[in-house]
PDB file of N, CA, C and O in Angstrom:
ATOM      1  N   MET A  27      87.793  87.485  71.260  1.00  0.00           N
ATOM      2  CA  MET A  27      88.141  88.878  71.023  1.00  0.00           C
ATOM      3  C   MET A  27      89.675  88.884  71.964  1.00  0.00           C
ATOM      4  O   MET A  27      89.746  88.453  72.933  1.00  0.00           O
ATOM      5  N   GLY A  28      90.463  89.598  71.353  1.00  0.00           N
ATOM      6  CA  GLY A  28      91.914  89.714  72.177  1.00  0.00           C
ATOM      7  C   GLY A  28      92.022  90.750  73.150  1.00  0.00           C
ATOM      8  O   GLY A  28      91.029  91.424  73.423  1.00  0.00           O
ATOM      9  N   SER A  29      93.015  90.802  74.010  1.00  0.00           N
ATOM     10  CA  SER A  29      93.063  91.871  74.895  1.00  0.00           C
ATOM     11  C   SER A  29      93.907  93.070  74.510  1.00  0.00           C
ATOM     12  O   SER A  29      95.146  93.345  75.422  1.00  0.00           O
ATOM     13  N   ASN A  30      94.012  93.621  73.299  1.00  0.00           N
ATOM     14  CA  ASN A  30      94.907  94.399  72.912  1.00  0.00           C
ATOM     15  C   ASN A  30      94.445  95.973  73.299  1.00  0.00           C
ATOM     16  O   ASN A  30      93.452  96.239  73.590  1.00  0.00           O
ATOM     17  N   GLY A  31      95.468  96.900  73.307  1.00  0.00           N
ATOM     18  CA  GLY A  31      95.372  97.967  73.747  1.00  0.00           C
ATOM     19  C   GLY A  31      95.468  98.405  75.191  1.00  0.00           C
ATOM     20  O   GLY A  31      95.611  97.611  76.062  1.00  0.00           O
ATOM     21  N   THR A  32      95.262  99.636  75.580  1.00  0.00           N
ATOM     22  CA  THR A  32      95.384 100.107  76.964  1.00  0.00           C
ATOM     23  C   THR A  32      94.077 100.957  77.416  1.00  0.00           C
ATOM     24  O   THR A  32      93.580 101.721  76.549  1.00  0.00           O
ATOM     25  N   ILE A  33      93.765 101.276  78.513  1.00  0.00           N
ATOM     26  CA  ILE A  33      92.753 102.320  79.063  1.00  0.00           C
ATOM     27  C   ILE A  33      93.525 103.148  80.105  1.00  0.00           C
ATOM     28  O   ILE A  33      94.357 102.694  80.836  1.00  0.00           O
ATOM     29  N   PRO A  34      93.382 104.536  80.021  1.00  0.00           N
ATOM     30  CA  PRO A  34      94.054 105.169  80.918  1.00  0.00           C
ATOM     31  C   PRO A  34      93.642 105.099  82.312  1.00  0.00           C
ATOM     32  O   PRO A  34      92.315 104.770  82.783  1.00  0.00           O
ATOM     33  N   LEU A  35      94.367 105.135  83.324  1.00  0.00           N
ATOM     34  CA  LEU A  35      94.290 104.732  84.723  1.00  0.00           C
ATOM     35  C   LEU A  35      92.849 105.501  85.298  1.00  0.00           C
ATOM     36  O   LEU A  35      91.956 105.353  85.909  1.00  0.00           O
ATOM     37  N   LYS A  36      92.800 106.927  84.782  1.00  0.00           N
ATOM     38  CA  LYS A  36      92.018 107.786  85.690  1.00  0.00           C
ATOM     39  C   LYS A  36      90.365 107.244  84.866  1.00  0.00           C
ATOM     40  O   LYS A  36      89.519 107.513  85.646  1.00  0.00           O
ATOM     41  N   ASP A  37      90.053 106.442  83.724  1.00  0.00           N
ATOM     42  CA  ASP A  37      89.179 105.996  83.201  1.00  0.00           C
ATOM     43  C   ASP A  37      88.642 104.718  84.275  1.00  0.00           C
ATOM     44  O   ASP A  37      87.292 104.723  84.345  1.00  0.00           O
ATOM     45  N   ILE A  38      89.658 104.200  84.574  1.00  0.00           N
ATOM     46  CA  ILE A  38      89.674 102.885  85.327  1.00  0.00           C
ATOM     47  C   ILE A  38      89.023 103.398  86.804  1.00  0.00           C
ATOM     48  O   ILE A  38      87.854 102.920  87.228  1.00  0.00           O
ATOM     49  N   TRP A  39      89.392 104.368  87.350  1.00  0.00           N
ATOM     50  CA  TRP A  39      89.029 104.925  88.696  1.00  0.00           C
ATOM     51  C   TRP A  39      87.646 105.333  88.435  1.00  0.00           C
ATOM     52  O   TRP A  39      86.907 105.101  89.381  1.00  0.00           O
ATOM     53  N   ARG A  40      87.164 105.915  87.377  1.00  0.00           N
ATOM     54  CA  ARG A  40      85.966 106.761  87.151  1.00  0.00           C
ATOM     55  C   ARG A  40      85.226 105.243  86.883  1.00  0.00           C
ATOM     56  O   ARG A  40      84.075 105.868  87.661  1.00  0.00           O
ATOM     57  N   MET A  41      85.407 104.477  86.246  1.00  0.00           N
ATOM     58  CA  MET A  41      84.626 103.123  86.184  1.00  0.00           C
ATOM     59  C   MET A  41      84.209 102.708  87.179  1.00  0.00           C
ATOM     60  O   MET A  41      83.183 102.260  87.739  1.00  0.00           O
ATOM     61  N   LEU A  42      85.133 102.369  88.421  1.00  0.00           N
ATOM     62  CA  LEU A  42      84.872 101.811  89.358  1.00  0.00           C
ATOM     63  C   LEU A  42      84.364 102.700  90.587  1.00  0.00           C
ATOM     64  O   LEU A  42      83.489 102.109  91.451  1.00  0.00           O
ATOM     65  N   ASP A  43      84.322 104.021  90.606  1.00  0.00           N
ATOM     66  CA  ASP A  43      83.450 104.886  91.241  1.00  0.00           C
ATOM     67  C   ASP A  43      81.793 104.806  90.791  1.00  0.00           C
ATOM     68  O   ASP A  43      81.080 105.039  91.781  1.00  0.00           O
ATOM     69  N   MET A  44      81.820 104.456  89.714  1.00  0.00           N
ATOM     70  CA  MET A  44      80.264 104.329  89.351  1.00  0.00           C
ATOM     71  C   MET A  44      79.497 102.974  89.446  1.00  0.00           C
ATOM     72  O   MET A  44      78.581 102.850  89.924  1.00  0.00           O
ATOM     73  N   CYS A  45      80.617 101.919  89.271  1.00  0.00           N
ATOM     74  CA  CYS A  45      80.207 100.341  89.135  1.00  0.00           C
ATOM     75  C   CYS A  45      80.505  99.711  90.601  1.00  0.00           C
ATOM     76  O   CYS A  45      79.977  98.629  90.724  1.00  0.00           O
ATOM     77  N   ALA A  46      81.422 100.294  91.565  1.00  0.00           N
ATOM     78  CA  ALA A  46      81.883  99.857  92.462  1.00  0.00           C
ATOM     79  C   ALA A  46      82.304 100.438  93.744  1.00  0.00           C
ATOM     80  O   ALA A  46      83.396 100.858  93.914  1.00  0.00           O
ATOM     81  N   PRO A  47      81.150 101.312  93.963  1.00  0.00           N
ATOM     82  CA  PRO A  47      81.273 102.632  94.594  1.00  0.00           C
ATOM     83  C   PRO A  47      82.016 102.243  95.946  1.00  0.00           C
ATOM     84  O   PRO A  47      82.559 103.414  96.753  1.00  0.00           O
ATOM     85  N   GLU A  48      81.863 101.194  96.521  1.00  0.00           N
ATOM     86  CA  GLU A  48      82.507 100.620  97.995  1.00  0.00           C
ATOM     87  C   GLU A  48      83.726  99.969  97.540  1.00  0.00           C
ATOM     88  O   GLU A  48      84.512  99.710  98.770  1.00  0.00           O
ATOM     89  N   HIS A  49      84.420 100.438  96.666  1.00  0.00           N
ATOM     90  CA  HIS A  49      85.665  99.733  96.600  1.00  0.00           C
ATOM     91  C   HIS A  49      86.743 100.381  97.385  1.00  0.00           C
ATOM     92  O   HIS A  49      86.706 101.589  97.502  1.00  0.00           O
ATOM     93  N   ARG A  50      88.099  99.960  97.603  1.00  0.00           N
ATOM     94  CA  ARG A  50      89.096 100.733  98.329  1.00  0.00           C
ATOM     95  C   ARG A  50      90.272 100.657  97.368  1.00  0.00           C
ATOM     96  O   ARG A  50      90.178  99.675  96.781  1.00  0.00           O
ATOM     97  N   LYS A  51      91.168 101.527  97.362  1.00  0.00           N
ATOM     98  CA  LYS A  51      92.450 101.218  96.316  1.00  0.00           C
ATOM     99  C   LYS A  51      93.690 101.793  97.595  1.00  0.00           C
ATOM    100  O   LYS A  51      93.448 102.655  98.488  1.00  0.00           O
ATOM    101  N   LYS A  52      94.881 101.039  97.150  1.00  0.00           N
ATOM    102  CA  LYS A  52      96.167 101.405  97.721  1.00  0.00           C
ATOM    103  C   LYS A  52      97.029 101.302  96.948  1.00  0.00           C
ATOM    104  O   LYS A  52      97.334 100.328  96.303  1.00  0.00           O
ATOM    105  N   LYS A  53      98.007 102.458  96.787  1.00  0.00           N
ATOM    106  CA  LYS A  53      99.119 102.528  96.077  1.00  0.00           C
ATOM    107  C   LYS A  53     100.348 101.924  96.687  1.00  0.00           C
ATOM    108  O   LYS A  53     100.478 102.493  97.921  1.00  0.00           O
ATOM    109  N   THR A  54     101.111 101.068  96.196  1.00  0.00           N
ATOM    110  CA  THR A  54     101.968 100.203  96.948  1.00  0.00           C
ATOM    111  C   THR A  54     103.210 100.726  96.216  1.00  0.00           C
ATOM    112  O   THR A  54     103.065 101.131  95.068  1.00  0.00           O
ATOM    113  N   ASP A  55     104.514 100.250  96.485  1.00  0.00           N
ATOM    114  CA  ASP A  55     105.618 100.314  95.532  1.00  0.00           C
ATOM    115  C   ASP A  55     105.885  99.796  93.994  1.00  0.00           C
ATOM    116  O   ASP A  55     106.011 100.294  93.072  1.00  0.00           O
ATOM    117  N   HIS A  56     104.940  98.708  93.981  1.00  0.00           N
ATOM    118  CA  HIS A  56     104.954  98.220  92.439  1.00  0.00           C
ATOM    119  C   HIS A  56     103.507  98.048  92.062  1.00  0.00           C
ATOM    120  O   HIS A  56     103.285  97.558  90.827  1.00  0.00           O
ATOM    121  N   CYS A  57     102.359  98.284  92.779  1.00  0.00           N
ATOM    122  CA  CYS A  57     101.182  98.047  91.995  1.00  0.00           C
ATOM    123  C   CYS A  57      99.932  99.006  92.778  1.00  0.00           C
ATOM    124  O   CYS A  57     100.321  99.366  93.922  1.00  0.00           O
ATOM    125  N   TRP A  58      98.993  99.237  92.093  1.00  0.00           N
ATOM    126  CA  TRP A  58      97.658  99.598  93.063  1.00  0.00           C
ATOM    127  C   TRP A  58      96.920  98.422  93.582  1.00  0.00           C
ATOM    128  O   TRP A  58      96.674  97.270  92.725  1.00  0.00           O
ATOM    129  N   ARG A  59      96.789  97.972  94.847  1.00  0.00           N
ATOM    130  CA  ARG A  59      95.795  97.409  95.272  1.00  0.00           C
ATOM    131  C   ARG A  59      94.360  97.620  95.355  1.00  0.00           C
ATOM    132  O   ARG A  59      94.198  98.794  95.883  1.00  0.00           O
ATOM    133  N   ILE A  60      93.225  96.854  94.668  1.00  0.00           N
ATOM    134  CA  ILE A  60      91.825  97.058  94.915  1.00  0.00           C
ATOM    135  C   ILE A  60      91.138  96.033  95.702  1.00  0.00           C
ATOM    136  O   ILE A  60      91.283  95.006  95.450  1.00  0.00           O
ATOM    137  N   TRP A  61      90.158  96.697  96.429  1.00  0.00           N
ATOM    138  CA  TRP A  61      89.376  95.589  97.152  1.00  0.00           C
ATOM    139  C   TRP A  61      88.061  96.248  96.986  1.00  0.00           C
ATOM    140  O   TRP A  61      87.765  96.946  96.675  1.00  0.00           O
ATOM    141  N   PHE A  62      87.259  94.711  96.674  1.00  0.00           N
ATOM    142  CA  PHE A  62      85.705  95.343  96.609  1.00  0.00           C
ATOM    143  C   PHE A  62      84.921  93.988  97.092  1.00  0.00           C
ATOM    144  O   PHE A  62      85.404  93.100  96.465  1.00  0.00           O
ATOM    145  N   GLY A  63      84.076  94.059  97.924  1.00  0.00           N
ATOM    146  CA  GLY A  63      83.468  92.939  98.527  1.00  0.00           C
ATOM    147  C   GLY A  63      84.561  91.992  99.245  1.00  0.00           C
ATOM    148  O   GLY A  63      85.487  92.518  99.796  1.00  0.00           O
ATOM    149  N   GLU A  64      84.557  91.027  99.048  1.00  0.00           N
ATOM    150  CA  GLU A  64      85.685  89.660  99.680  1.00  0.00           C
ATOM    151  C   GLU A  64      86.593  89.742  98.468  1.00  0.00           C
ATOM    152  O   GLU A  64      87.429  88.766  98.695  1.00  0.00           O
ATOM    153  N   HIS A  65      86.560  90.403  97.411  1.00  0.00           N
ATOM    154  CA  HIS A  65      87.895  90.010  96.447  1.00  0.00           C
ATOM    155  C   HIS A  65      88.864  91.307  96.382  1.00  0.00           C
ATOM    156  O   HIS A  65      88.540  92.497  96.587  1.00  0.00           O
ATOM    157  N   THR A  66      89.983  90.977  96.227  1.00  0.00           N
ATOM    158  CA  THR A  66      91.228  91.822  96.024  1.00  0.00           C
ATOM    159  C   THR A  66      91.798  91.428  94.431  1.00  0.00           C
ATOM    160  O   THR A  66      92.036  90.509  94.264  1.00  0.00           O
ATOM    161  N   THR A  67      92.569  92.421  94.167  1.00  0.00           N
ATOM    162  CA  THR A  67      93.114  92.351  92.848  1.00  0.00           C
ATOM    163  C   THR A  67      94.177  93.556  92.894  1.00  0.00           C
ATOM    164  O   THR A  67      94.240  94.320  93.668  1.00  0.00           O
ATOM    165  N   LYS A  68      95.004  93.397  91.775  1.00  0.00           N
ATOM    166  CA  LYS A  68      96.034  94.696  91.418  1.00  0.00           C
ATOM    167  C   LYS A  68      96.171  95.005  90.230  1.00  0.00           C
ATOM    168  O   LYS A  68      95.902  94.443  89.270  1.00  0.00           O
ATOM    169  N   LEU A  69      96.384  96.185  90.073  1.00  0.00           N
ATOM    170  CA  LEU A  69      96.716  97.081  88.578  1.00  0.00           C
ATOM    171  C   LEU A  69      98.384  97.448  88.738  1.00  0.00           C
ATOM    172  O   LEU A  69      98.728  97.832  89.676  1.00  0.00           O
ATOM    173  N   PRO A  70      98.940  97.090  87.705  1.00  0.00           N
ATOM    174  CA  PRO A  70     100.383  97.799  87.620  1.00  0.00           C
ATOM    175  C   PRO A  70     100.354  99.213  87.870  1.00  0.00           C
ATOM    176  O   PRO A  70      99.678  99.897  87.260  1.00  0.00           O
ATOM    177  N   LEU A  71     101.415  99.753  88.144  1.00  0.00           N
ATOM    178  CA  LEU A  71     101.566 101.245  88.231  1.00  0.00           C
ATOM    179  C   LEU A  71     102.053 101.662  86.641  1.00  0.00           C
ATOM    180  O   LEU A  71     101.753 103.088  86.543  1.00  0.00           O
ATOM    181  N   GLY A  72     102.348 100.899  85.862  1.00  0.00           N
ATOM    182  CA  GLY A  72     102.655 101.665  84.754  1.00  0.00           C
ATOM    183  C   GLY A  72     104.194 101.559  84.399  1.00  0.00           C
ATOM    184  O   GLY A  72     104.978 101.440  85.401  1.00  0.00           O
ATOM    185  N   GLU A  73     104.773 102.181  83.749  1.00  0.00           N
ATOM    186  CA  GLU A  73     106.206 102.339  83.322  1.00  0.00           C
ATOM    187  C   GLU A  73     106.636 103.295  84.168  1.00  0.00           C
ATOM    188  O   GLU A  73     106.370 104.025  85.016  1.00  0.00           O
ATOM    189  N   HIS A  74     108.159 102.931  84.417  1.00  0.00           N
ATOM    190  CA  HIS A  74     108.880 103.853  85.340  1.00  0.00           C
ATOM    191  C   HIS A  74     108.764 105.309  84.770  1.00  0.00           C
ATOM    192  O   HIS A  74     108.888 105.711  83.829  1.00  0.00           O
ATOM    193  N   GLY A  75     108.883 105.997  85.932  1.00  0.00           N
ATOM    194  CA  GLY A  75     108.874 107.647  85.651  1.00  0.00           C
ATOM    195  C   GLY A  75     107.605 108.429  85.969  1.00  0.00           C
ATOM    196  O   GLY A  75     107.113 107.904  86.994  1.00  0.00           O
ATOM    197  N   LYS A  76     107.079 109.192  85.402  1.00  0.00           N
ATOM    198  CA  LYS A  76     106.138 109.817  85.558  1.00  0.00           C
ATOM    199  C   LYS A  76     104.892 109.030  85.537  1.00  0.00           C
ATOM    200  O   LYS A  76     104.639 108.285  84.720  1.00  0.00           O
ATOM    201  N   ARG A  77     104.120 108.716  86.690  1.00  0.00           N
ATOM    202  CA  ARG A  77     102.928 107.605  86.880  1.00  0.00           C
ATOM    203  C   ARG A  77     101.757 108.407  87.084  1.00  0.00           C
ATOM    204  O   ARG A  77     100.738 107.802  87.881  1.00  0.00           O
ATOM    205  N   GLU A  78     101.300 109.683  86.465  1.00  0.00           N
ATOM    206  CA  GLU A  78     100.272 110.144  86.656  1.00  0.00           C
ATOM    207  C   GLU A  78      98.974 109.318  86.356  1.00  0.00           C
ATOM    208  O   GLU A  78      97.987 109.311  86.842  1.00  0.00           O
ATOM    209  N   ASN A  79      99.135 109.265  85.036  1.00  0.00           N
ATOM    210  CA  ASN A  79      97.662 108.702  84.542  1.00  0.00           C
ATOM    211  C   ASN A  79      98.306 107.355  83.319  1.00  0.00           C
ATOM    212  O   ASN A  79      98.009 107.504  82.283  1.00  0.00           O
ATOM    213  N   PRO A  80      98.614 106.373  84.111  1.00  0.00           N
ATOM    214  CA  PRO A  80      99.571 105.392  83.254  1.00  0.00           C
ATOM    215  C   PRO A  80      98.446 104.852  82.253  1.00  0.00           C
ATOM    216  O   PRO A  80      97.347 104.359  82.766  1.00  0.00           O
ATOM    217  N   PRO A  81      98.553 104.499  81.101  1.00  0.00           N
ATOM    218  CA  PRO A  81      97.916 103.375  80.479  1.00  0.00           C
ATOM    219  C   PRO A  81      97.966 102.003  80.866  1.00  0.00           C
ATOM    220  O   PRO A  81      99.072 101.451  81.311  1.00  0.00           O
ATOM    221  N   THR A  82      96.822 101.431  81.197  1.00  0.00           N
ATOM    222  CA  THR A  82      96.811 100.074  81.855  1.00  0.00           C
ATOM    223  C   THR A  82      96.315  98.883  80.878  1.00  0.00           C
ATOM    224  O   THR A  82      95.198  99.519  80.094  1.00  0.00           O
ATOM    225  N   GLN A  83      96.863  97.692  80.409  1.00  0.00           N
ATOM    226  CA  GLN A  83      96.602  97.051  79.411  1.00  0.00           C
ATOM    227  C   GLN A  83      95.194  96.309  79.785  1.00  0.00           C
ATOM    228  O   GLN A  83      94.851  96.125  81.064  1.00  0.00           O
ATOM    229  N   ILE A  84      94.268  96.345  78.564  1.00  0.00           N
ATOM    230  CA  ILE A  84      93.020  95.885  78.637  1.00  0.00           C
ATOM    231  C   ILE A  84      92.708  94.540  79.657  1.00  0.00           C
ATOM    232  O   ILE A  84      91.765  94.221  80.250  1.00  0.00           O
ATOM    233  N   GLY A  85      93.483  93.703  79.333  1.00  0.00           N
ATOM    234  CA  GLY A  85      93.505  92.516  80.170  1.00  0.00           C
ATOM    235  C   GLY A  85      93.331  92.373  81.681  1.00  0.00           C
ATOM    236  O   GLY A  85      92.649  91.840  82.360  1.00  0.00           O
ATOM    237  N   HIS A  86      94.385  93.090  82.237  1.00  0.00           N
ATOM    238  CA  HIS A  86      94.424  93.709  83.548  1.00  0.00           C
ATOM    239  C   HIS A  86      92.977  94.245  84.029  1.00  0.00           C
ATOM    240  O   HIS A  86      92.235  93.792  85.013  1.00  0.00           O
ATOM    241  N   VAL A  87      92.346  95.198  83.265  1.00  0.00           N
ATOM    242  CA  VAL A  87      91.294  95.500  83.349  1.00  0.00           C
ATOM    243  C   VAL A  87      89.913  94.785  83.290  1.00  0.00           C
ATOM    244  O   VAL A  87      89.162  94.453  84.280  1.00  0.00           O
ATOM    245  N   ARG A  88      89.990  93.725  82.421  1.00  0.00           N
ATOM    246  CA  ARG A  88      88.784  92.832  82.143  1.00  0.00           C
ATOM    247  C   ARG A  88      88.875  91.632  83.269  1.00  0.00           C
ATOM    248  O   ARG A  88      87.868  91.120  83.870  1.00  0.00           O
ATOM    249  N   HIS A  89      90.073  91.313  83.978  1.00  0.00           N
ATOM    250  CA  HIS A  89      90.151  90.317  85.050  1.00  0.00           C
ATOM    251  C   HIS A  89      89.552  91.266  86.204  1.00  0.00           C
ATOM    252  O   HIS A  89      88.735  90.474  86.991  1.00  0.00           O
ATOM    253  N   LEU A  90      90.005  92.522  86.363  1.00  0.00           N
ATOM    254  CA  LEU A  90      89.266  93.147  87.510  1.00  0.00           C
ATOM    255  C   LEU A  90      87.819  93.073  87.300  1.00  0.00           C
ATOM    256  O   LEU A  90      87.156  93.020  88.238  1.00  0.00           O
ATOM    257  N   VAL A  91      87.123  93.500  86.313  1.00  0.00           N
ATOM    258  CA  VAL A  91      85.770  93.616  86.047  1.00  0.00           C
ATOM    259  C   VAL A  91      85.101  91.937  85.886  1.00  0.00           C
ATOM    260  O   VAL A  91      84.138  92.133  87.001  1.00  0.00           O
ATOM    261  N   ARG A  92      85.884  91.091  85.688  1.00  0.00           N
ATOM    262  CA  ARG A  92      85.348  89.725  85.892  1.00  0.00           C
ATOM    263  C   ARG A  92      85.223  89.429  87.614  1.00  0.00           C
ATOM    264  O   ARG A  92      84.322  88.902  88.035  1.00  0.00           O
ATOM    265  N   LEU A  93      86.227  89.478  87.949  1.00  0.00           N
ATOM    266  CA  LEU A  93      86.503  89.352  89.622  1.00  0.00           C
ATOM    267  C   LEU A  93      85.446  89.903  90.433  1.00  0.00           C
ATOM    268  O   LEU A  93      85.053  89.489  91.133  1.00  0.00           O
ATOM    269  N   PHE A  94      85.046  91.204  90.231  1.00  0.00           N
ATOM    270  CA  PHE A  94      84.484  92.253  90.999  1.00  0.00           C
ATOM    271  C   PHE A  94      82.765  91.950  90.378  1.00  0.00           C
ATOM    272  O   PHE A  94      81.710  92.424  91.190  1.00  0.00           O
ATOM    273  N   GLU A  95      82.522  91.064  89.316  1.00  0.00           N
ATOM    274  CA  GLU A  95      81.459  91.059  89.017  1.00  0.00           C
ATOM    275  C   GLU A  95      80.719  92.341  88.507  1.00  0.00           C
ATOM    276  O   GLU A  95      79.420  92.455  89.146  1.00  0.00           O
ATOM    277  N   ILE A  96      81.209  93.166  87.896  1.00  0.00           N
ATOM    278  CA  ILE A  96      80.696  94.371  87.423  1.00  0.00           C
ATOM    279  C   ILE A  96      80.620  94.557  85.982  1.00  0.00           C
ATOM    280  O   ILE A  96      80.763  95.562  85.221  1.00  0.00           O
ATOM    281  N   ASP A  97      80.553  93.316  85.262  1.00  0.00           N
ATOM    282  CA  ASP A  97      80.601  93.173  83.707  1.00  0.00           C
ATOM    283  C   ASP A  97      79.696  94.330  83.101  1.00  0.00           C
ATOM    284  O   ASP A  97      80.453  95.169  82.328  1.00  0.00           O
ATOM    285  N   GLU A  98      78.281  94.326  83.088  1.00  0.00           N
ATOM    286  CA  GLU A  98      77.406  95.115  82.604  1.00  0.00           C
ATOM    287  C   GLU A  98      77.662  96.716  82.688  1.00  0.00           C
ATOM    288  O   GLU A  98      77.928  97.528  81.729  1.00  0.00           O
ATOM    289  N   CYS A  99      78.079  97.123  84.108  1.00  0.00           N
ATOM    290  CA  CYS A  99      78.057  98.347  84.131  1.00  0.00           C
ATOM    291  C   CYS A  99      79.645  98.902  83.353  1.00  0.00           C
ATOM    292  O   CYS A  99      79.503 100.023  83.073  1.00  0.00           O
ATOM    293  N   ALA A 100      80.441  98.148  83.788  1.00  0.00           N
ATOM    294  CA  ALA A 100      81.948  98.353  83.122  1.00  0.00           C
ATOM    295  C   ALA A 100      81.653  98.629  81.447  1.00  0.00           C
ATOM    296  O   ALA A 100      82.466  99.527  81.256  1.00  0.00           O
ATOM    297  N   ARG A 101      80.938  97.680  80.992  1.00  0.00           N
ATOM    298  CA  ARG A 101      80.802  97.682  79.310  1.00  0.00           C
ATOM    299  C   ARG A 101      80.212  99.268  79.052  1.00  0.00           C
ATOM    300  O   ARG A 101      80.494  99.717  78.427  1.00  0.00           O
ATOM    301  N   GLY A 102      79.358  99.672  79.750  1.00  0.00           N
ATOM    302  CA  GLY A 102      78.862 100.848  79.854  1.00  0.00           C
ATOM    303  C   GLY A 102      79.725 102.360  80.091  1.00  0.00           C
ATOM    304  O   GLY A 102      79.644 103.178  79.282  1.00  0.00           O
ATOM    305  N   CYS A 103      80.304 101.995  80.869  1.00  0.00           N
ATOM    306  CA  CYS A 103      81.633 103.001  81.189  1.00  0.00           C
ATOM    307  C   CYS A 103      82.773 102.887  80.236  1.00  0.00           C
ATOM    308  O   CYS A 103      83.194 104.165  80.236  1.00  0.00           O
ATOM    309  N   LEU A 104      83.348 101.564  79.873  1.00  0.00           N
ATOM    310  CA  LEU A 104      84.589 101.657  79.446  1.00  0.00           C
ATOM    311  C   LEU A 104      84.090 100.830  77.885  1.00  0.00           C
ATOM    312  O   LEU A 104      84.158  99.736  77.600  1.00  0.00           O
ATOM    313  N   PRO A 105      84.055 101.548  76.766  1.00  0.00           N
ATOM    314  CA  PRO A 105      83.650 101.173  75.847  1.00  0.00           C
ATOM    315  C   PRO A 105      84.735 100.228  75.059  1.00  0.00           C
ATOM    316  O   PRO A 105      84.432  99.369  74.227  1.00  0.00           O
ATOM    317  N   GLN A 106      85.880 100.229  75.345  1.00  0.00           N
ATOM    318  CA  GLN A 106      86.993  99.401  75.042  1.00  0.00           C
ATOM    319  C   GLN A 106      86.834  97.865  75.443  1.00  0.00           C
ATOM    320  O   GLN A 106      87.343  97.089  75.148  1.00  0.00           O
ATOM    321  N   LEU A 107      85.816  97.364  76.377  1.00  0.00           N
ATOM    322  CA  LEU A 107      85.681  96.300  76.920  1.00  0.00           C
ATOM    323  C   LEU A 107      84.629  95.508  76.013  1.00  0.00           C
ATOM    324  O   LEU A 107      84.627  94.505  75.783  1.00  0.00           O
TER     325      LEU A 107
END
């Protein structure tokens, strides 16, 4: 299965709130940094300009889900996975 498509950032935050409630996030100049347990990853901010709810490529989200080991819960929250 390929990594085509995008997921809105607000849907990713909702999924993390449900599947990794102890996660932390911080917006930097170039990305969102996300911590959960002993792991850290990042998500791109999106295109330049208005970045209120940018679409994030599914490949970035799949990497985050595998790293944080929240596969089953994430699939229940995000059908795109």
